[in-house]
PDB file of C-alpha atoms in Angstrom:
ATOM      1  CA  MET A   1      -0.036   0.013  -0.030  1.00  0.00           C
ATOM      2  CA  LEU A   2       0.936   3.781  -0.325  1.00  0.00           C
ATOM      3  CA  ALA A   3       1.391   5.898   2.705  1.00  0.00           C
ATOM      4  CA  ALA A   4       2.649   9.041   3.744  1.00  0.00           C
ATOM      5  CA  ILE A   5       6.238   8.409   5.722  1.00  0.00           C
ATOM      6  CA  VAL A   6       8.149  10.660   8.053  1.00  0.00           C
ATOM      7  CA  GLU A   7      11.654   9.231   9.418  1.00  0.00           C
ATOM      8  CA  ARG A   8      13.241  12.502  10.632  1.00  0.00           C
ATOM      9  CA  TYR A   9      12.041  15.649  12.086  1.00  0.00           C
ATOM     10  CA  GLY A  10      11.671  18.531   9.617  1.00  0.00           C
ATOM     11  CA  ALA A  11       9.724  20.664   7.071  1.00  0.00           C
ATOM     12  CA  PRO A  12       6.801  19.251   5.164  1.00  0.00           C
ATOM     13  CA  GLU A  13       9.579  17.937   2.584  1.00  0.00           C
ATOM     14  CA  ALA A  14      10.418  15.622   5.186  1.00  0.00           C
ATOM     15  CA  LEU A  15       7.613  13.546   4.083  1.00  0.00           C
ATOM     16  CA  THR A  16       7.648  10.966   1.506  1.00  0.00           C
ATOM     17  CA  ILE A  17       5.226   8.665  -0.112  1.00  0.00           C
ATOM     18  CA  ARG A  18       6.287   5.159  -0.201  1.00  0.00           C
ATOM     19  CA  GLU A  19       5.141   1.516  -0.741  1.00  0.00           C
ATOM     20  CA  VAL A  20       4.945  -0.248   2.504  1.00  0.00           C
ATOM     21  CA  PRO A  21       3.480  -3.736   3.726  1.00  0.00           C
ATOM     22  CA  THR A  22      -0.357  -3.820   4.160  1.00  0.00           C
ATOM     23  CA  PRO A  23      -1.253  -4.306   7.867  1.00  0.00           C
ATOM     24  CA  GLU A  24      -3.023  -7.520   8.787  1.00  0.00           C
ATOM     25  CA  PRO A  25      -5.824  -7.638  11.117  1.00  0.00           C
ATOM     26  CA  GLY A  26      -5.831  -9.363  14.248  1.00  0.00           C
ATOM     27  CA  PRO A  27      -8.639 -11.397  15.473  1.00  0.00           C
ATOM     28  CA  GLU A  28     -10.633  -8.448  16.939  1.00  0.00           C
ATOM     29  CA  GLN A  29      -9.578  -6.101  14.239  1.00  0.00           C
ATOM     30  CA  VAL A  30     -10.800  -4.685  10.989  1.00  0.00           C
ATOM     31  CA  LEU A  31      -8.887  -3.708   7.880  1.00  0.00           C
ATOM     32  CA  VAL A  32     -10.056  -0.362   6.714  1.00  0.00           C
ATOM     33  CA  GLN A  33      -9.456   0.669   3.021  1.00  0.00           C
ATOM     34  CA  ILE A  34      -9.210   4.528   3.891  1.00  0.00           C
ATOM     35  CA  HIS A  35     -10.951   6.946   1.526  1.00  0.00           C
ATOM     36  CA  ALA A  36     -10.215  10.404   3.474  1.00  0.00           C
ATOM     37  CA  SER A  37      -8.111  11.542   6.360  1.00  0.00           C
ATOM     38  CA  VAL A  38      -7.302  14.829   7.671  1.00  0.00           C
ATOM     39  CA  VAL A  39      -4.070  16.849   8.562  1.00  0.00           C
ATOM     40  CA  THR A  40      -4.450  18.452  11.793  1.00  0.00           C
ATOM     41  CA  PRO A  41      -1.964  20.826  13.789  1.00  0.00           C
ATOM     42  CA  SER A  42      -0.925  17.564  15.932  1.00  0.00           C
ATOM     43  CA  ASP A  43       0.194  15.850  12.671  1.00  0.00           C
ATOM     44  CA  VAL A  44       2.177  19.080  11.987  1.00  0.00           C
ATOM     45  CA  ALA A  45       3.821  18.976  15.656  1.00  0.00           C
ATOM     46  CA  PHE A  46       4.353  15.301  15.436  1.00  0.00           C
ATOM     47  CA  ARG A  47       6.399  15.929  12.034  1.00  0.00           C
ATOM     48  CA  ASN A  48       8.303  18.975  12.869  1.00  0.00           C
ATOM     49  CA  GLY A  49       9.288  18.092  16.359  1.00  0.00           C
ATOM     50  CA  GLU A  50       9.376  21.825  17.443  1.00  0.00           C
ATOM     51  CA  LEU A  51       7.140  21.314  20.673  1.00  0.00           C
ATOM     52  CA  TRP A  52       8.890  19.479  23.282  1.00  0.00           C
ATOM     53  CA  ILE A  53       5.425  18.166  24.398  1.00  0.00           C
ATOM     54  CA  ALA A  54       5.081  16.724  21.010  1.00  0.00           C
ATOM     55  CA  ARG A  55       8.251  14.688  21.428  1.00  0.00           C
ATOM     56  CA  LEU A  56       7.310  13.060  24.540  1.00  0.00           C
ATOM     57  CA  PHE A  57       4.737  11.007  22.726  1.00  0.00           C
ATOM     58  CA  SER A  58       6.385  10.881  19.378  1.00  0.00           C
ATOM     59  CA  GLY A  59       9.841  10.491  20.019  1.00  0.00           C
ATOM     60  CA  PRO A  60      12.605  12.425  21.569  1.00  0.00           C
ATOM     61  CA  PHE A  61      15.182  12.264  18.563  1.00  0.00           C
ATOM     62  CA  LYS A  62      13.256  11.068  15.652  1.00  0.00           C
ATOM     63  CA  PRO A  63       9.566  10.297  15.043  1.00  0.00           C
ATOM     64  CA  ARG A  64       8.543   6.870  16.770  1.00  0.00           C
ATOM     65  CA  LEU A  65       5.288   6.229  14.261  1.00  0.00           C
ATOM     66  CA  PRO A  66       6.415   6.937  10.687  1.00  0.00           C
ATOM     67  CA  ILE A  67       2.826   7.291   9.479  1.00  0.00           C
ATOM     68  CA  LEU A  68       0.642   9.821  10.835  1.00  0.00           C
ATOM     69  CA  GLY A  69      -3.016  10.495  10.866  1.00  0.00           C
ATOM     70  CA  ASP A  70      -5.687   9.878  13.316  1.00  0.00           C
ATOM     71  CA  ALA A  71      -8.966  10.560  11.831  1.00  0.00           C
ATOM     72  CA  PHE A  72     -10.165   8.463   8.810  1.00  0.00           C
ATOM     73  CA  ALA A  73     -13.069   7.311   6.978  1.00  0.00           C
ATOM     74  CA  GLY A  74     -13.325   4.642   4.260  1.00  0.00           C
ATOM     75  CA  ILE A  75     -14.729   0.871   3.839  1.00  0.00           C
ATOM     76  CA  VAL A  76     -14.230  -2.319   5.912  1.00  0.00           C
ATOM     77  CA  VAL A  77     -12.182  -4.664   3.406  1.00  0.00           C
ATOM     78  CA  ARG A  78     -11.246  -7.582   5.820  1.00  0.00           C
ATOM     79  CA  VAL A  79     -12.302  -8.666   9.172  1.00  0.00           C
ATOM     80  CA  GLY A  80     -10.528 -10.904  11.902  1.00  0.00           C
ATOM     81  CA  ALA A  81     -12.103 -14.104  13.185  1.00  0.00           C
ATOM     82  CA  GLY A  82     -13.595 -12.684  16.128  1.00  0.00           C
ATOM     83  CA  VAL A  83     -15.227  -9.388  14.736  1.00  0.00           C
ATOM     84  CA  THR A  84     -18.927  -9.527  14.812  1.00  0.00           C
ATOM     85  CA  GLY A  85     -19.962  -5.717  14.823  1.00  0.00           C
ATOM     86  CA  PHE A  86     -18.656  -5.025  11.458  1.00  0.00           C
ATOM     87  CA  ALA A  87     -18.775  -6.736   8.050  1.00  0.00           C
ATOM     88  CA  VAL A  88     -16.820  -6.645   4.634  1.00  0.00           C
ATOM     89  CA  GLY A  89     -18.252  -3.623   2.818  1.00  0.00           C
ATOM     90  CA  ASP A  90     -19.279  -1.470   5.908  1.00  0.00           C
ATOM     91  CA  ARG A  91     -18.822   2.434   5.427  1.00  0.00           C
ATOM     92  CA  VAL A  92     -16.787   3.575   8.538  1.00  0.00           C
ATOM     93  CA  ALA A  93     -15.136   6.392  10.413  1.00  0.00           C
ATOM     94  CA  GLY A  94     -13.345   6.947  13.288  1.00  0.00           C
ATOM     95  CA  SER A  95      -9.988   7.579  14.956  1.00  0.00           C
ATOM     96  CA  THR A  96      -6.908   5.114  14.919  1.00  0.00           C
ATOM     97  CA  GLY A  97      -5.801   6.485  18.314  1.00  0.00           C
ATOM     98  CA  PRO A  98      -2.222   6.591  19.742  1.00  0.00           C
ATOM     99  CA  GLU A  99      -0.637   4.681  16.874  1.00  0.00           C
ATOM    100  CA  LEU A 100      -1.819   7.001  14.231  1.00  0.00           C
ATOM    101  CA  ALA A 101      -1.245   5.424  10.857  1.00  0.00           C
ATOM    102  CA  ALA A 102      -4.313   7.029   9.251  1.00  0.00           C
ATOM    103  CA  HIS A 103      -2.286   8.803   6.259  1.00  0.00           C
ATOM    104  CA  ALA A 104      -2.130   5.566   4.219  1.00  0.00           C
ATOM    105  CA  GLN A 105      -4.439   3.412   1.775  1.00  0.00           C
ATOM    106  CA  PHE A 106      -5.110   0.794   4.683  1.00  0.00           C
ATOM    107  CA  ALA A 107      -5.310   0.836   8.207  1.00  0.00           C
ATOM    108  CA  VAL A 108      -6.175  -1.596  11.029  1.00  0.00           C
ATOM    109  CA  VAL A 109      -8.539  -0.666  13.465  1.00  0.00           C
ATOM    110  CA  ASP A 110      -9.913  -2.311  16.937  1.00  0.00           C
ATOM    111  CA  GLN A 111     -13.756  -3.613  16.608  1.00  0.00           C
ATOM    112  CA  ALA A 112     -13.636  -2.278  20.018  1.00  0.00           C
ATOM    113  CA  GLY A 113     -12.102   0.873  19.376  1.00  0.00           C
ATOM    114  CA  ALA A 114     -13.063   4.666  17.982  1.00  0.00           C
ATOM    115  CA  ILE A 115     -15.045   3.153  14.941  1.00  0.00           C
ATOM    116  CA  VAL A 116     -18.506   3.317  13.835  1.00  0.00           C
ATOM    117  CA  LYS A 117     -20.661   2.942  10.891  1.00  0.00           C
ATOM    118  CA  LEU A 118     -21.336   5.964   8.765  1.00  0.00           C
ATOM    119  CA  PRO A 119     -24.828   7.071   7.914  1.00  0.00           C
ATOM    120  CA  ASP A 120     -25.801   7.203   4.364  1.00  0.00           C
ATOM    121  CA  GLY A 121     -25.194  10.024   2.404  1.00  0.00           C
ATOM    122  CA  VAL A 122     -22.252  11.058   4.581  1.00  0.00           C
ATOM    123  CA  ALA A 123     -19.406  11.980   2.425  1.00  0.00           C
ATOM    124  CA  PHE A 124     -15.838  10.366   3.529  1.00  0.00           C
ATOM    125  CA  GLY A 125     -14.081  13.812   3.662  1.00  0.00           C
ATOM    126  CA  ALA A 126     -16.692  15.247   5.712  1.00  0.00           C
ATOM    127  CA  ALA A 127     -16.753  12.553   7.801  1.00  0.00           C
ATOM    128  CA  ALA A 128     -13.129  12.308   8.603  1.00  0.00           C
ATOM    129  CA  GLY A 129     -13.228  16.092   9.404  1.00  0.00           C
ATOM    130  CA  LEU A 130     -15.869  15.432  12.002  1.00  0.00           C
ATOM    131  CA  CYS A 131     -13.597  12.895  13.429  1.00  0.00           C
ATOM    132  CA  ASP A 132     -11.039  15.401  14.124  1.00  0.00           C
ATOM    133  CA  GLY A 133     -13.322  18.792  15.052  1.00  0.00           C
ATOM    134  CA  GLY A 134     -15.987  16.988  16.580  1.00  0.00           C
ATOM    135  CA  LEU A 135     -14.134  14.572  18.930  1.00  0.00           C
ATOM    136  CA  THR A 136     -12.390  17.672  20.526  1.00  0.00           C
ATOM    137  CA  ALA A 137     -14.937  19.971  20.409  1.00  0.00           C
ATOM    138  CA  LEU A 138     -17.987  17.904  22.180  1.00  0.00           C
ATOM    139  CA  PRO A 139     -15.966  16.716  25.362  1.00  0.00           C
ATOM    140  CA  PHE A 140     -14.442  20.091  26.005  1.00  0.00           C
ATOM    141  CA  LEU A 141     -17.909  22.024  25.583  1.00  0.00           C
ATOM    142  CA  ARG A 142     -19.584  19.073  27.143  1.00  0.00           C
ATOM    143  CA  ASP A 143     -17.555  17.586  29.811  1.00  0.00           C
ATOM    144  CA  GLN A 144     -14.872  20.388  30.865  1.00  0.00           C
ATOM    145  CA  GLY A 145     -17.123  23.351  30.198  1.00  0.00           C
ATOM    146  CA  GLN A 146     -20.425  21.788  31.091  1.00  0.00           C
ATOM    147  CA  VAL A 147     -22.007  24.550  28.897  1.00  0.00           C
ATOM    148  CA  ARG A 148     -25.724  24.939  29.746  1.00  0.00           C
ATOM    149  CA  ALA A 149     -28.740  26.839  27.856  1.00  0.00           C
ATOM    150  CA  GLY A 150     -28.232  30.512  28.434  1.00  0.00           C
ATOM    151  CA  GLN A 151     -24.624  30.851  29.193  1.00  0.00           C
ATOM    152  CA  HIS A 152     -22.335  32.888  27.254  1.00  0.00           C
ATOM    153  CA  VAL A 153     -19.690  30.881  25.366  1.00  0.00           C
ATOM    154  CA  LEU A 154     -16.605  32.344  23.205  1.00  0.00           C
ATOM    155  CA  VAL A 155     -14.902  30.376  20.551  1.00  0.00           C
ATOM    156  CA  ASN A 156     -11.463  31.911  19.963  1.00  0.00           C
ATOM    157  CA  GLY A 157     -10.312  30.287  16.530  1.00  0.00           C
ATOM    158  CA  ALA A 158     -14.003  29.666  15.377  1.00  0.00           C
ATOM    159  CA  SER A 159     -13.199  29.065  11.789  1.00  0.00           C
ATOM    160  CA  GLY A 160     -10.873  26.130  12.337  1.00  0.00           C
ATOM    161  CA  SER A 161     -11.605  22.528  12.274  1.00  0.00           C
ATOM    162  CA  ILE A 162     -12.424  22.562  16.250  1.00  0.00           C
ATOM    163  CA  GLY A 163     -13.954  26.117  16.300  1.00  0.00           C
ATOM    164  CA  THR A 164     -16.373  25.483  13.376  1.00  0.00           C
ATOM    165  CA  THR A 165     -17.606  22.579  15.165  1.00  0.00           C
ATOM    166  CA  ALA A 166     -17.610  24.333  18.709  1.00  0.00           C
ATOM    167  CA  VAL A 167     -19.580  27.168  17.550  1.00  0.00           C
ATOM    168  CA  GLN A 168     -22.405  24.862  15.922  1.00  0.00           C
ATOM    169  CA  LEU A 169     -22.441  22.698  19.424  1.00  0.00           C
ATOM    170  CA  ALA A 170     -22.366  25.203  21.704  1.00  0.00           C
ATOM    171  CA  ARG A 171     -25.285  26.813  19.809  1.00  0.00           C
ATOM    172  CA  ALA A 172     -27.147  23.486  19.846  1.00  0.00           C
ATOM    173  CA  MET A 173     -26.578  23.406  23.636  1.00  0.00           C
ATOM    174  CA  GLY A 174     -28.740  26.800  23.909  1.00  0.00           C
ATOM    175  CA  ALA A 175     -25.352  28.836  24.532  1.00  0.00           C
ATOM    176  CA  VAL A 176     -25.221  32.319  23.598  1.00  0.00           C
ATOM    177  CA  VAL A 177     -22.130  32.128  21.176  1.00  0.00           C
ATOM    178  CA  THR A 178     -19.668  34.656  20.210  1.00  0.00           C
ATOM    179  CA  GLY A 179     -16.989  33.528  17.692  1.00  0.00           C
ATOM    180  CA  VAL A 180     -13.575  35.162  16.943  1.00  0.00           C
ATOM    181  CA  THR A 181     -12.137  34.953  13.759  1.00  0.00           C
ATOM    182  CA  SER A 182     -10.502  37.124  11.197  1.00  0.00           C
ATOM    183  CA  THR A 183     -11.923  39.210   8.433  1.00  0.00           C
ATOM    184  CA  ARG A 184     -12.381  36.811   5.748  1.00  0.00           C
ATOM    185  CA  ASN A 185     -13.995  34.198   7.800  1.00  0.00           C
ATOM    186  CA  VAL A 186     -16.630  36.738   9.747  1.00  0.00           C
ATOM    187  CA  GLU A 187     -19.854  35.634   7.586  1.00  0.00           C
ATOM    188  CA  LEU A 188     -18.717  31.782   7.447  1.00  0.00           C
ATOM    189  CA  VAL A 189     -18.880  31.752  11.504  1.00  0.00           C
ATOM    190  CA  ARG A 190     -21.953  33.928  11.567  1.00  0.00           C
ATOM    191  CA  ALA A 191     -23.629  31.257   9.087  1.00  0.00           C
ATOM    192  CA  LEU A 192     -22.728  28.810  11.519  1.00  0.00           C
ATOM    193  CA  GLY A 193     -24.902  30.170  14.208  1.00  0.00           C
ATOM    194  CA  ALA A 194     -22.579  32.429  16.043  1.00  0.00           C
ATOM    195  CA  ASP A 195     -24.780  35.330  17.732  1.00  0.00           C
ATOM    196  CA  ARG A 196     -21.782  37.705  17.460  1.00  0.00           C
ATOM    197  CA  VAL A 197     -18.719  37.257  15.550  1.00  0.00           C
ATOM    198  CA  ILE A 198     -15.547  39.600  16.563  1.00  0.00           C
ATOM    199  CA  ASP A 199     -12.874  40.413  14.075  1.00  0.00           C
ATOM    200  CA  TYR A 200      -9.607  39.804  15.811  1.00  0.00           C
ATOM    201  CA  THR A 201      -7.988  42.144  13.614  1.00  0.00           C
ATOM    202  CA  LYS A 202     -10.544  44.779  14.642  1.00  0.00           C
ATOM    203  CA  GLU A 203     -11.343  44.172  18.205  1.00  0.00           C
ATOM    204  CA  GLU A 204      -9.657  42.563  21.123  1.00  0.00           C
ATOM    205  CA  PHE A 205     -11.906  40.000  22.706  1.00  0.00           C
ATOM    206  CA  THR A 206      -9.979  39.926  25.895  1.00  0.00           C
ATOM    207  CA  ALA A 207     -11.071  43.591  26.404  1.00  0.00           C
ATOM    208  CA  ALA A 208     -14.395  42.634  27.796  1.00  0.00           C
ATOM    209  CA  ASP A 209     -15.387  42.817  31.248  1.00  0.00           C
ATOM    210  CA  ALA A 210     -16.405  39.641  32.770  1.00  0.00           C
ATOM    211  CA  ALA A 211     -18.620  38.830  30.063  1.00  0.00           C
ATOM    212  CA  TYR A 212     -18.215  34.860  29.470  1.00  0.00           C
ATOM    213  CA  ASP A 213     -19.089  31.897  31.181  1.00  0.00           C
ATOM    214  CA  VAL A 214     -16.536  29.745  28.939  1.00  0.00           C
ATOM    215  CA  ILE A 215     -13.772  30.847  26.730  1.00  0.00           C
ATOM    216  CA  PHE A 216     -12.869  27.989  24.436  1.00  0.00           C
ATOM    217  CA  ASP A 217      -9.532  28.926  22.935  1.00  0.00           C
ATOM    218  CA  THR A 218      -9.137  26.151  20.216  1.00  0.00           C
ATOM    219  CA  VAL A 219      -6.358  27.029  18.806  1.00  0.00           C
ATOM    220  CA  GLY A 220      -4.445  28.064  21.946  1.00  0.00           C
ATOM    221  CA  LYS A 221      -3.023  31.424  20.594  1.00  0.00           C
ATOM    222  CA  SER A 222      -4.381  33.214  23.930  1.00  0.00           C
ATOM    223  CA  SER A 223      -3.884  32.430  27.627  1.00  0.00           C
ATOM    224  CA  PHE A 224      -5.667  32.101  30.808  1.00  0.00           C
ATOM    225  CA  ALA A 225      -3.831  35.083  32.113  1.00  0.00           C
ATOM    226  CA  ARG A 226      -5.024  37.222  28.944  1.00  0.00           C
ATOM    227  CA  CYS A 227      -8.621  35.832  29.009  1.00  0.00           C
ATOM    228  CA  HIS A 228      -8.954  36.112  33.019  1.00  0.00           C
ATOM    229  CA  ASP A 229     -10.669  39.314  33.253  1.00  0.00           C
ATOM    230  CA  ALA A 230     -13.173  38.464  30.106  1.00  0.00           C
ATOM    231  CA  LEU A 231     -14.557  35.480  32.290  1.00  0.00           C
ATOM    232  CA  LYS A 232     -17.452  35.900  34.525  1.00  0.00           C
ATOM    233  CA  PRO A 233     -16.174  35.293  38.532  1.00  0.00           C
ATOM    234  CA  GLU A 234     -16.974  31.588  37.921  1.00  0.00           C
ATOM    235  CA  GLY A 235     -16.174  31.383  34.332  1.00  0.00           C
ATOM    236  CA  ILE A 236     -13.950  28.543  32.919  1.00  0.00           C
ATOM    237  CA  TYR A 237     -10.935  29.008  30.439  1.00  0.00           C
ATOM    238  CA  LEU A 238     -10.824  25.666  28.151  1.00  0.00           C
ATOM    239  CA  SER A 239      -7.686  25.036  25.996  1.00  0.00           C
ATOM    240  CA  PRO A 240      -6.219  22.077  23.975  1.00  0.00           C
ATOM    241  CA  THR A 241      -2.804  23.495  24.529  1.00  0.00           C
ATOM    242  CA  PRO A 242      -1.309  22.652  28.277  1.00  0.00           C
ATOM    243  CA  MET A 243       0.394  26.014  28.768  1.00  0.00           C
ATOM    244  CA  LEU A 244      -1.289  26.862  32.214  1.00  0.00           C
ATOM    245  CA  SER A 245       0.109  28.280  35.314  1.00  0.00           C
ATOM    246  CA  PRO A 246      -0.712  26.906  38.721  1.00  0.00           C
ATOM    247  CA  THR A 247      -0.313  29.989  40.206  1.00  0.00           C
ATOM    248  CA  MET A 248      -2.665  31.894  37.757  1.00  0.00           C
ATOM    249  CA  LEU A 249      -5.288  28.715  38.362  1.00  0.00           C
ATOM    250  CA  LYS A 250      -5.455  29.764  42.099  1.00  0.00           C
ATOM    251  CA  ARG A 251      -5.949  33.184  42.059  1.00  0.00           C
ATOM    252  CA  THR A 252      -9.941  33.490  41.766  1.00  0.00           C
ATOM    253  CA  GLY A 253     -12.847  31.430  41.396  1.00  0.00           C
ATOM    254  CA  ARG A 254     -12.149  31.516  37.425  1.00  0.00           C
ATOM    255  CA  ARG A 255     -10.923  28.257  36.319  1.00  0.00           C
ATOM    256  CA  ALA A 256      -8.656  26.936  33.500  1.00  0.00           C
ATOM    257  CA  ARG A 257      -8.752  23.346  32.042  1.00  0.00           C
ATOM    258  CA  PHE A 258      -6.781  21.554  29.657  1.00  0.00           C
ATOM    259  CA  ALA A 259      -7.930  17.848  28.371  1.00  0.00           C
ATOM    260  CA  ALA A 260      -6.017  15.498  26.329  1.00  0.00           C
ATOM    261  CA  THR A 261      -9.298  14.512  24.261  1.00  0.00           C
ATOM    262  CA  GLY A 262      -7.311  12.526  21.968  1.00  0.00           C
ATOM    263  CA  LEU A 263      -6.486   9.915  25.008  1.00  0.00           C
ATOM    264  CA  ARG A 264     -10.071   9.056  25.865  1.00  0.00           C
ATOM    265  CA  ARG A 265     -11.109   5.667  26.211  1.00  0.00           C
ATOM    266  CA  PRO A 266     -12.209   4.570  22.659  1.00  0.00           C
ATOM    267  CA  VAL A 267     -15.684   3.187  23.879  1.00  0.00           C
ATOM    268  CA  ASP A 268     -16.171   6.949  24.726  1.00  0.00           C
ATOM    269  CA  LYS A 269     -15.147   8.234  21.619  1.00  0.00           C
ATOM    270  CA  ALA A 270     -17.248   5.692  19.664  1.00  0.00           C
ATOM    271  CA  LYS A 271     -20.269   6.880  21.641  1.00  0.00           C
ATOM    272  CA  ASP A 272     -19.722  10.501  20.991  1.00  0.00           C
ATOM    273  CA  LEU A 273     -18.952   9.726  17.001  1.00  0.00           C
ATOM    274  CA  ILE A 274     -22.690   8.095  17.120  1.00  0.00           C
ATOM    275  CA  GLN A 275     -24.080  11.313  18.518  1.00  0.00           C
ATOM    276  CA  LEU A 276     -22.143  13.720  16.287  1.00  0.00           C
ATOM    277  CA  PHE A 277     -23.212  11.671  13.267  1.00  0.00           C
ATOM    278  CA  ASP A 278     -26.848  11.442  14.369  1.00  0.00           C
ATOM    279  CA  TRP A 279     -26.682  15.285  14.233  1.00  0.00           C
ATOM    280  CA  VAL A 280     -25.095  15.514  10.907  1.00  0.00           C
ATOM    281  CA  SER A 281     -27.841  13.207   9.688  1.00  0.00           C
ATOM    282  CA  GLN A 282     -30.565  15.628  11.279  1.00  0.00           C
ATOM    283  CA  GLU A 283     -28.698  18.455   9.420  1.00  0.00           C
ATOM    284  CA  LYS A 284     -28.167  20.167  12.912  1.00  0.00           C
ATOM    285  CA  LEU A 285     -24.276  19.841  12.382  1.00  0.00           C
ATOM    286  CA  ARG A 286     -22.191  20.215   9.581  1.00  0.00           C
ATOM    287  CA  THR A 287     -18.192  19.744   8.606  1.00  0.00           C
ATOM    288  CA  VAL A 288     -16.549  22.543   7.249  1.00  0.00           C
ATOM    289  CA  ILE A 289     -13.556  21.930   4.919  1.00  0.00           C
ATOM    290  CA  GLU A 290     -11.166  24.392   3.219  1.00  0.00           C
ATOM    291  CA  ARG A 291      -9.724  22.046   0.530  1.00  0.00           C
ATOM    292  CA  ASP A 292      -9.082  18.403  -0.498  1.00  0.00           C
ATOM    293  CA  TYR A 293      -5.518  17.409  -1.399  1.00  0.00           C
ATOM    294  CA  ALA A 294      -4.338  14.053  -2.991  1.00  0.00           C
ATOM    295  CA  LEU A 295      -1.855  11.804  -0.894  1.00  0.00           C
ATOM    296  CA  ALA A 296       0.774  12.801  -3.125  1.00  0.00           C
ATOM    297  CA  GLU A 297       0.271  16.273  -2.180  1.00  0.00           C
ATOM    298  CA  ILE A 298       0.264  15.723   1.454  1.00  0.00           C
ATOM    299  CA  ALA A 299       3.623  17.917   1.916  1.00  0.00           C
ATOM    300  CA  ALA A 300       1.446  20.668   0.754  1.00  0.00           C
ATOM    301  CA  ALA A 301      -1.467  19.931   3.169  1.00  0.00           C
ATOM    302  CA  HIS A 302       1.093  20.012   5.858  1.00  0.00           C
ATOM    303  CA  ALA A 303       2.445  23.230   4.955  1.00  0.00           C
ATOM    304  CA  ARG A 304      -1.255  24.809   4.858  1.00  0.00           C
ATOM    305  CA  VAL A 305      -2.151  23.452   8.313  1.00  0.00           C
ATOM    306  CA  GLU A 306       1.608  25.049   9.535  1.00  0.00           C
ATOM    307  CA  THR A 307       0.374  28.601   8.730  1.00  0.00           C
ATOM    308  CA  GLY A 308      -2.112  28.334  11.410  1.00  0.00           C
ATOM    309  CA  HIS A 309      -4.751  29.996   9.316  1.00  0.00           C
ATOM    310  CA  LYS A 310      -6.465  27.384   7.323  1.00  0.00           C
ATOM    311  CA  VAL A 311     -10.599  27.073   7.844  1.00  0.00           C
ATOM    312  CA  GLY A 312     -11.846  23.964   9.021  1.00  0.00           C
ATOM    313  CA  SER A 313     -10.423  20.580   7.944  1.00  0.00           C
ATOM    314  CA  ILE A 314      -7.610  20.003   5.491  1.00  0.00           C
ATOM    315  CA  VAL A 315      -8.524  17.013   3.786  1.00  0.00           C
ATOM    316  CA  VAL A 316      -6.356  14.122   2.207  1.00  0.00           C
ATOM    317  CA  ASN A 317      -7.825  11.545  -0.276  1.00  0.00           C
ATOM    318  CA  MET A 318      -6.293   8.276  -0.478  1.00  0.00           C
ATOM    319  CA  PRO A 319      -5.969   6.682  -3.736  1.00  0.00           C
ATOM    320  CA  VAL A 320      -8.496   4.145  -4.050  1.00  0.00           C
ATOM    321  CA  THR A 321      -7.766   1.399  -6.876  1.00  0.00           C
ATOM    322  CA  SER A 322      -9.157  -1.710  -5.531  1.00  0.00           C
ATOM    323  CA  MET A 323     -11.379  -2.965  -2.719  1.00  0.00           C
ATOM    324  CA  GLU A 324      -8.641  -5.605  -2.010  1.00  0.00           C
ATOM    325  CA  PRO A 325      -5.037  -4.682  -0.538  1.00  0.00           C
TER     326      PRO A 325
END
């Protein structure tokens, strides 16, 4: 099979497309022919090695896992002898988890893992994008932020893959939603359901005084210190980036929370995926995709994500030549 391989830390050009052995599914695993995956900021961090916290996971000196990619969508082409929940031909989507390996034509996934059957009518690219943004936004808002109807929620980075999903979910939870984005994406964020949109090139959202119950900094470009005064006295600052000062956390009733949502139990991810795709089927939720790239263009996809200004998801379509590996 073809896969995007990274064997040294570096620029996007460190990625190469190679033929590698197709994995064999174990007794409790399925082999998925991947039709679409996405490139995320985590993939960029695991490829360039610039963040020490990323190297704790990916390897101190060189990448531990040569094939990156977590979110996927595709078709089951082989099942292990003990698999009962899936059959050959099932359209599926999910998260490969800590072993990554979704930037390839095929991947093995545990049947008890974060994998679900796709509803009819959901495209593979949209499904892969939701497995990225949705599996982060939902647990942050529901579990960490405990968002309730009537609360004021601000989403920083409202036009990214996590942010576009978070705006829609917060609105569905009954919150009054403020989205923060750049000038060119103001109308997109408004169309996703934001009650108010702040153009960060013209207004500093942290200047607000005790305005928000929850600030979800989806891109980690702000900080609890900067957002502190914009939170209500019992407000919560949420970030997928662990850069919080313990001293700052103890200063007031305001709280900051980081959660490694990618490390949640696969069964919990699967439950969330079922809920997310149910909302998609009901047309209550949609995936925003900036562009589709071919696997051969994955270096360009990485370069785009690395700019920090992508809109929604960056999808990578795998070459599909046969239903058999």
